[in-house]
Coordinates of C-alpha atoms and ligand atoms in Angstrom, one line a residue:
X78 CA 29.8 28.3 -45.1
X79 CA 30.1 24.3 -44.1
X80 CA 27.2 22.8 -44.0
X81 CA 28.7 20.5 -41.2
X82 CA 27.8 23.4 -38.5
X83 CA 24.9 22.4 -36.1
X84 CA 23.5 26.1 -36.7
X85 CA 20.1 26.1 -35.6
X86 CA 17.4 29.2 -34.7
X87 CA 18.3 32.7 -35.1
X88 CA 20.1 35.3 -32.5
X89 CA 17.0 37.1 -32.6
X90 CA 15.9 34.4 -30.2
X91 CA 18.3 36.5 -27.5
X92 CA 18.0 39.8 -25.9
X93 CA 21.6 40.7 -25.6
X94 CA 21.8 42.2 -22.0
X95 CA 25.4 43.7 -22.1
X96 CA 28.3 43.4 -23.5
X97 CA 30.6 41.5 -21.3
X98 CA 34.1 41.0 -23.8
X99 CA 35.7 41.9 -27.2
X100 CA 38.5 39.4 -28.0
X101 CA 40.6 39.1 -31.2
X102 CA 37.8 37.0 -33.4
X103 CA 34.7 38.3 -31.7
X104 CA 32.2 40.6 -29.1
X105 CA 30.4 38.2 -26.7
X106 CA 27.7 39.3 -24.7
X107 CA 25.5 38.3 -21.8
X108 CA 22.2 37.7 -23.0
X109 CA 18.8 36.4 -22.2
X110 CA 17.0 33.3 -24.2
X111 CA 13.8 34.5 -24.7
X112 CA 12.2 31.3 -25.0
X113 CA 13.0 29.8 -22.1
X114 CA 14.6 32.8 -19.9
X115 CA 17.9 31.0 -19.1
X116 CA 21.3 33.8 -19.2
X117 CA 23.6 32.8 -21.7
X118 CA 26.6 34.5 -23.4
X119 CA 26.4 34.7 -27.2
X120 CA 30.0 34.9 -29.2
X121 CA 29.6 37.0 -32.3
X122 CA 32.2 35.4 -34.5
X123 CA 34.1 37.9 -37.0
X124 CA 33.5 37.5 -40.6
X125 CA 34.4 41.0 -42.1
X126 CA 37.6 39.7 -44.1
X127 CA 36.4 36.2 -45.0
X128 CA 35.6 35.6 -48.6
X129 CA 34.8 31.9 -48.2
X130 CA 32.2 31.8 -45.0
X131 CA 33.6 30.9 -41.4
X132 CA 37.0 31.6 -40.7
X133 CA 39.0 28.7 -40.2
X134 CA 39.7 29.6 -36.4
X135 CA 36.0 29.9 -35.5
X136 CA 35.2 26.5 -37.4
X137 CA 38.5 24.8 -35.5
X138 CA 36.9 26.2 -32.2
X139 CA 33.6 24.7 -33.0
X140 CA 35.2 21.3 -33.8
X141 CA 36.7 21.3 -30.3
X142 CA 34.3 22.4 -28.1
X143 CA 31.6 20.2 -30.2
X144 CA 34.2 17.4 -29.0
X145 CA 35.2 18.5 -25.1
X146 CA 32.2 17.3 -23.2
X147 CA 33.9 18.1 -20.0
X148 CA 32.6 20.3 -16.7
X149 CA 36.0 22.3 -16.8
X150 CA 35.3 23.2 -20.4
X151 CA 32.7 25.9 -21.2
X152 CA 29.9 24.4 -22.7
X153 CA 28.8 25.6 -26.5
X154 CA 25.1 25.0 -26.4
X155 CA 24.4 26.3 -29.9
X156 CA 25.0 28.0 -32.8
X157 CA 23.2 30.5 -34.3
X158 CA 22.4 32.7 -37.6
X159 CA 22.4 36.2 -37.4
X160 CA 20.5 38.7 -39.0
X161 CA 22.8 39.1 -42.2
X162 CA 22.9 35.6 -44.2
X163 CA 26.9 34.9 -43.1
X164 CA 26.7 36.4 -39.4
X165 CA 27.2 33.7 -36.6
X166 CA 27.2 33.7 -33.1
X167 CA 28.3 30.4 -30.7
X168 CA 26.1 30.2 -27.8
X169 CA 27.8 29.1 -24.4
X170 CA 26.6 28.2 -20.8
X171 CA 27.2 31.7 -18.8
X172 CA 29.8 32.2 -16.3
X173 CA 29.7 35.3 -13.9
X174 CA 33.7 35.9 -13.8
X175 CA 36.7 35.6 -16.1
X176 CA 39.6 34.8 -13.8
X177 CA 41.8 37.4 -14.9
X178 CA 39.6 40.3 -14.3
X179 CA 38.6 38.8 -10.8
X180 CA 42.7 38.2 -9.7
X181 CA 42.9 41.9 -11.0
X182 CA 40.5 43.1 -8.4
X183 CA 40.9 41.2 -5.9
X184 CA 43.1 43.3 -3.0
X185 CA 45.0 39.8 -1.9
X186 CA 45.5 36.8 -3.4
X187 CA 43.4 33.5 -3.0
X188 CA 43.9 31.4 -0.3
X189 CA 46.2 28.5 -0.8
X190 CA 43.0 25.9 -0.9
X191 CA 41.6 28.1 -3.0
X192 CA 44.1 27.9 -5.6
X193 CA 44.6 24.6 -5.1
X194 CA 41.1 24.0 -6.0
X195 CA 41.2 25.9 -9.2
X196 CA 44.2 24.6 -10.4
X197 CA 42.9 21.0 -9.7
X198 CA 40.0 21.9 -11.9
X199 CA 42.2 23.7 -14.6
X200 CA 44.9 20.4 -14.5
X201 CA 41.2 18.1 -14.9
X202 CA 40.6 19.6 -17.5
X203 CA 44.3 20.0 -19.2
X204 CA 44.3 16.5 -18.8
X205 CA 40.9 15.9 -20.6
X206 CA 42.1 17.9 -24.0
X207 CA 45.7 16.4 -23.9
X208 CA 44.3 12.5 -23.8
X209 CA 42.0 14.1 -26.8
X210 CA 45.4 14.8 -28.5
X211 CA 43.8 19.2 -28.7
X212 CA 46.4 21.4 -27.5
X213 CA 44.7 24.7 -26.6
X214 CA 47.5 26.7 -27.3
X215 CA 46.4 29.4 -25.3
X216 CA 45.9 29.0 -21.8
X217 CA 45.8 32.5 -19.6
X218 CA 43.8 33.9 -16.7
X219 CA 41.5 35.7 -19.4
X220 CA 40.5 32.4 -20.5
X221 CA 39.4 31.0 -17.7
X222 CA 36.2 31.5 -16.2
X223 CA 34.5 31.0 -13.1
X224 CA 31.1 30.1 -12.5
X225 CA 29.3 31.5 -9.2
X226 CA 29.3 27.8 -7.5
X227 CA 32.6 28.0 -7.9
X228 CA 33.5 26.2 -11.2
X229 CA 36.7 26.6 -13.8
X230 CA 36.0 26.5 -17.0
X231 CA 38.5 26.8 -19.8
X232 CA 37.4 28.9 -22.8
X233 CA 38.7 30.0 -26.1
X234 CA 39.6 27.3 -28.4
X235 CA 40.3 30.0 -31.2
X236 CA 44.0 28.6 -31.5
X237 CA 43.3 25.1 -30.1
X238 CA 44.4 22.3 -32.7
X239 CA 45.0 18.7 -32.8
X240 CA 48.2 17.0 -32.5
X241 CA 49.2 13.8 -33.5
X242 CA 51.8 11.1 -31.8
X243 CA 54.5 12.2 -34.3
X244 CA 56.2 15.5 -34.8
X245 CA 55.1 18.2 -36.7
X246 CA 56.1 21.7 -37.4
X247 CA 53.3 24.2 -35.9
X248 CA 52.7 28.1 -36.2
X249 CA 55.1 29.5 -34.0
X250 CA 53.0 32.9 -33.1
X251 CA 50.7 30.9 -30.9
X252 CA 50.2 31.7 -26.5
X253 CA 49.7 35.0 -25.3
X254 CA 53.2 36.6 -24.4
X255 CA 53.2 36.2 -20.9
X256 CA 52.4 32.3 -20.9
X257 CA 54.8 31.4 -23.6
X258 CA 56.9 28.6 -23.7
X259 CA 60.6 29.0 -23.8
X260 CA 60.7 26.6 -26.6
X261 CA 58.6 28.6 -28.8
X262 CA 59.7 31.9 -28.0
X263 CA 63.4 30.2 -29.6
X264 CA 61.8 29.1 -32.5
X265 CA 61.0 25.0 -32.0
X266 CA 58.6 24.3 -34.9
X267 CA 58.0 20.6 -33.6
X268 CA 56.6 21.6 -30.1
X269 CA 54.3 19.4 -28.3
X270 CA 51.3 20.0 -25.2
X271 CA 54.0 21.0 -23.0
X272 CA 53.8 24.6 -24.2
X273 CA 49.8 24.2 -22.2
X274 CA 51.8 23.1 -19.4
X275 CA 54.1 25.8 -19.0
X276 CA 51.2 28.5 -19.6
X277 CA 49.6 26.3 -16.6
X278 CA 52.9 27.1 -14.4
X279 CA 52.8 31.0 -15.3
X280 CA 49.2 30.9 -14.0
X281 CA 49.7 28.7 -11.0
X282 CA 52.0 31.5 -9.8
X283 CA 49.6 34.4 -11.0
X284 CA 47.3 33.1 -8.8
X285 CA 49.7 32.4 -5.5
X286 CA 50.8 36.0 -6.1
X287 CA 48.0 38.1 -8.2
X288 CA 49.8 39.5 -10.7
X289 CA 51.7 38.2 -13.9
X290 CA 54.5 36.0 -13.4
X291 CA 56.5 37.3 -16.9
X292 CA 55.1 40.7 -18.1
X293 CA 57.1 41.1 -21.0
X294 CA 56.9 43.6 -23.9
X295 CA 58.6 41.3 -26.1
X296 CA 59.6 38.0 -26.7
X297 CA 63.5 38.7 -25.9
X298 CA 62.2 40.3 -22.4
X299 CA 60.1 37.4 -21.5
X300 CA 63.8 35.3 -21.7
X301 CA 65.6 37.8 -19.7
X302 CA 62.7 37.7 -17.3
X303 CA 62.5 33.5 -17.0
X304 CA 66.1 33.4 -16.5
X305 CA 66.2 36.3 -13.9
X306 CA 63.6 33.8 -11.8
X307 CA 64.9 30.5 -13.2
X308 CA 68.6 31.0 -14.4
X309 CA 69.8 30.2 -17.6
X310 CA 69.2 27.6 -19.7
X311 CA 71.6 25.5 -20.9
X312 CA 72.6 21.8 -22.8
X313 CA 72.6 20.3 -19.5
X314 CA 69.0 21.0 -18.1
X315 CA 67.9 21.3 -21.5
X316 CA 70.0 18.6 -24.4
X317 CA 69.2 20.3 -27.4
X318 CA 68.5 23.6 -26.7
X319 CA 71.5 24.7 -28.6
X320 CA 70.5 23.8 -31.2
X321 CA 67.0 25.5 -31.3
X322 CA 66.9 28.1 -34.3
X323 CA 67.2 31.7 -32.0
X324 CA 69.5 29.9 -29.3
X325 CA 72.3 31.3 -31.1
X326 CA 71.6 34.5 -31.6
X327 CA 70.3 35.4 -28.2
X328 CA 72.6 36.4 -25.0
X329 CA 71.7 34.7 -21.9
X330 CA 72.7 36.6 -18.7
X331 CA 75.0 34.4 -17.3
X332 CA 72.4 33.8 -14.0
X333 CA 72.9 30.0 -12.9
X334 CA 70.0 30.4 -10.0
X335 CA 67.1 29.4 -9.2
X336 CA 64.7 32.4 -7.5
X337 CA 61.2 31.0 -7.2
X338 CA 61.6 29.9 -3.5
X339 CA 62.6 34.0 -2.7
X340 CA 60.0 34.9 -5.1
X341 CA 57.3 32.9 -3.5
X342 CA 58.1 33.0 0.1
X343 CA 54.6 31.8 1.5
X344 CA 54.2 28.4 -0.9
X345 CA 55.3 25.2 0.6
X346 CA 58.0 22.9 -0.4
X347 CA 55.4 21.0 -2.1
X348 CA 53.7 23.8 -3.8
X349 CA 57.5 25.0 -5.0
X350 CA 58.5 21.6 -6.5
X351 CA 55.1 21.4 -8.7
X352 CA 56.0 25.0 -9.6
X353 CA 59.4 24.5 -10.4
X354 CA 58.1 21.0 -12.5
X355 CA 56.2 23.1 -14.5
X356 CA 58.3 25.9 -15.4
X357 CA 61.1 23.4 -16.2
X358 CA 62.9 24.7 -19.4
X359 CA 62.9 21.2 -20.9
X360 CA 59.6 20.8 -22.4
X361 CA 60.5 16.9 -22.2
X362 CA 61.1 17.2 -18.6
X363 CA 58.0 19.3 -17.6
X364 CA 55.1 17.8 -15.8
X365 CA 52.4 16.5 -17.7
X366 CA 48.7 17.7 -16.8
X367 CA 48.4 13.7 -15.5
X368 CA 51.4 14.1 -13.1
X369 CA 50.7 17.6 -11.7
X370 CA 47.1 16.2 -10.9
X371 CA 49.0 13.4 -8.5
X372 CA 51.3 15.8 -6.7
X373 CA 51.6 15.7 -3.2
X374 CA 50.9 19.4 -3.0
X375 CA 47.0 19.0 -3.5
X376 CA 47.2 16.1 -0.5
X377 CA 49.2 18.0 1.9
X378 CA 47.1 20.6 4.7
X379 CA 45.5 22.6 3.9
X380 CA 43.6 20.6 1.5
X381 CA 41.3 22.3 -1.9
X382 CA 38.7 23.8 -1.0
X383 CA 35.3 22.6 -2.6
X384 CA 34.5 24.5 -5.5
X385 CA 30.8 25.2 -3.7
X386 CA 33.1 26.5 -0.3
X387 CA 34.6 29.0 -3.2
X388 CA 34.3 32.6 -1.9
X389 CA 31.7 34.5 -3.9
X390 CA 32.6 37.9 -6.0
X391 CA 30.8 40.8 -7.4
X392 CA 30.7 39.5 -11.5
X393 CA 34.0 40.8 -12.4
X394 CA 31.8 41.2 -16.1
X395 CA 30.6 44.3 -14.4
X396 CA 33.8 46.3 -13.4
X397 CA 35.1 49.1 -15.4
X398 CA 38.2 48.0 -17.8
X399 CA 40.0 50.5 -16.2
X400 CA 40.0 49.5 -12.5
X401 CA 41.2 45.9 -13.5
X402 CA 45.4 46.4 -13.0
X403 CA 46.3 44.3 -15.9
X404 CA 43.2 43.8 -18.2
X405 CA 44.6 46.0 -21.2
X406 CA 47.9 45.0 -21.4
X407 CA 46.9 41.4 -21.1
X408 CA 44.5 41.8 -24.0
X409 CA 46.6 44.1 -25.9
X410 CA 49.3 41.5 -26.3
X411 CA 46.9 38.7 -26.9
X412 CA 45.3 40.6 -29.8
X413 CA 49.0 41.5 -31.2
X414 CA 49.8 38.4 -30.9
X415 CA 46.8 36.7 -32.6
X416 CA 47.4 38.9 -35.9
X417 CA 50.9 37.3 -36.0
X418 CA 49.9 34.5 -35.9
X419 CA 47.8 34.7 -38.7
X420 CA 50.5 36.3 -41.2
X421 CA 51.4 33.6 -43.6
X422 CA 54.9 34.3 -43.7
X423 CA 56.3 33.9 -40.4
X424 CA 58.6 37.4 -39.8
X425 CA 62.0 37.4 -38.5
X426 CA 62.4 37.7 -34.8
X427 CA 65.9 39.4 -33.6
X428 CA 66.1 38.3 -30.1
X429 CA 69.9 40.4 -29.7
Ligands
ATP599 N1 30.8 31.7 -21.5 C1 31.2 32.9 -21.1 N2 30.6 33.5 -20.0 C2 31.0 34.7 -19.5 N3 32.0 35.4 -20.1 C3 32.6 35.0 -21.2 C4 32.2 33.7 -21.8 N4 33.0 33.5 -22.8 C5 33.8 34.6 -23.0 N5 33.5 35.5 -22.0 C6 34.2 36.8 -21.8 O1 34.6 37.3 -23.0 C7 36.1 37.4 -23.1 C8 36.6 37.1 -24.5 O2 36.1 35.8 -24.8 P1 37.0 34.8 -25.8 O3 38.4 34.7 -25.2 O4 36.3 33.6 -26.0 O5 37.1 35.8 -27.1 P2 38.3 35.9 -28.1 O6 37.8 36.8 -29.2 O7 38.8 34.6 -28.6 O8 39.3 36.7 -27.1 P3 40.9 36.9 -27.0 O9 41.4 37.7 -28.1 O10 41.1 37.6 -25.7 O11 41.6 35.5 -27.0 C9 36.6 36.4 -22.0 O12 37.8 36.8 -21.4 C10 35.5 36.6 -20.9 O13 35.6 37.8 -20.1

């Protein structure tokens, strides 16, 4: 284990109340300090098949979080030991929902301020890691929680990572299915924070609309299904996307339009044009966290809400798996999707 790690007191200082979420690299639970009372939710992080103490992806998530001071980022309070000498858990500030539970049971969508006002909040804090040169790498409703005043709070930095001014070749099993970039899914090794950015667009329309924008199986479906709402892409809109490793051997439909204005018949003009900036095939051309922040769609009527005007929801912690539409399937793919991308030999992808 590194001796870097600010662990301090053991998890024996919390009653674990419930358990509110399994993800790929750990169980986290709502849980009561039993010093001083306060609710908390206690990560246990996965050690079964590490040899050599934390896994790498728990100790990257640590460095991160240790460095994103920011109120749209959840806060990591401590870390603890556990009872067994290499047991850890990450200790966080508590939030009541997780965003894609709560869009799950909610019967309508929110209200145009009210997505303006989370997506304000999510872009804030986009922004915040992207000046910190840390791409999360995998932004999705799941990972974003909400606090009962109202607050977004990204969370999850198991696949976060720094990036640096020049290029570099990255895994390219990162994002969840549904929120992954077009350059990624054809095989761009050298892809920047623009991947968060499209993952931002495929959740700004998840929440105009409450359900996934691109619920794909697989990575070939997820293209069929961006170019059934966005057409084709092509050297044009895109210079150089013919020459990205899978453009070749994948078949475009030959689809030149553009659907999101008939998909999404209640947003504005405003609201369409940040949408359409976001899900721009060229990840060169797509809006940058900073730009989508100054778009006129958050000054036009009606404005975003305050997060303390947010409506209020039963904890979404509390529902059944089952009654939540898309909770499985989102959390199936993300743990598939996590095991790829921890292979270290990347596997062929046939996208014919
Ligand atoms: N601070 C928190 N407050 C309340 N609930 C939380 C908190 N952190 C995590 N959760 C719940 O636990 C779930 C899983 O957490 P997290 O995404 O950090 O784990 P993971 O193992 O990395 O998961 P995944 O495989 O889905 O990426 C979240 O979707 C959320 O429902």
């Amino acid at each position: 284990m590194e001796s870097s790690l600010p662990v301090r007191d053991p998890v024996a200082n919390y009653e674990k109340i419930k358990r509110i979420g399994e993800g790929t690299y750990g169980v986290v639970y709502k849980a009561r300090d039993r010093t001083t009372g306060e609710i908390v939710a206690l990560k246990k992080v996965r050690m079964e098949r590490e040899r050599d103490g934390v896994p790498v992806t728990s100790m990257r998530e640590i460095r991160v979080l240790q460095t994103c001071q920011h109120p749209n980022i959840v806060h990591l309070k401590k870390v603890v030991t556990g009872s067994k000498p290499d047991s850890i858990f990450l200790v966080f500030e508590y939030c009541s929902h997780d965003l894609g539970r709560l869009v799950d049971m909610m019967p309508r969508p929110f209200s145009q301020s009210e997505v303006k006002c989370l997506m304000l909040q999510l872009l804030e804090a986009v922004d915040f890691l992207h000046s910190h040169w840390i791409m999360s790498r995998d932004l999705k409703l799941p990972n974003l929680l909400l606090t009962h005043d109202g607050r977004l709070k990204i969370c999850d930095f198991g696949l976060a990572r720094y990036f640096h001014a020049h290029e570099e070749a990255y895994t390219p099993r990162v994002v969840t299915l549904w929120y992954r970039a077009p350059e990624i899914i054809l095989g761009q090794e050298t892809y920047t924070e623009a991947v968060d950015m499209w993952a931002v667009g495929c959740i700004f329309a998840e929440l105009l609309r409450n359900e996934p924008l691109f619920p794909a199986k697989s990575e070939l479906e997820t293209l069929l299904l961006m170019t059934n709402m966005l057409g084709a892409p092509n050297e044009r809109i895109w210079p150089g996307f013919s020459k990205l490793p899978h453009t070749a051997t994948t078949k475009f439909p030959d689809q030149p339009y553009n659907y999101v204005e008939k998909e999404f018949p209640n947003v504005s003009v405003a609201g369409l044009s940040l949408l359409n900036q976001l899900l721009t095939y060229d990840p060169d051309k797509r809006a940058t966290a900073r730009q989508a922040l100054k778009h006129s769609y958050f000054q036009e009527q009606p404005l975003p809400k305050n997060p303390s005007n947010m409506p209020t929801f039963p904890s979404a912690h509390d529902a059944d798996a089952h009654q939540s539409r898309w909770h499985n399937r989102r959390h199936a793919f993300s743990v598939t999707w996590r095991r790829w991308s921890r292979r270290k030999t990347r596997a062929d992808i046939s996208l014919r």
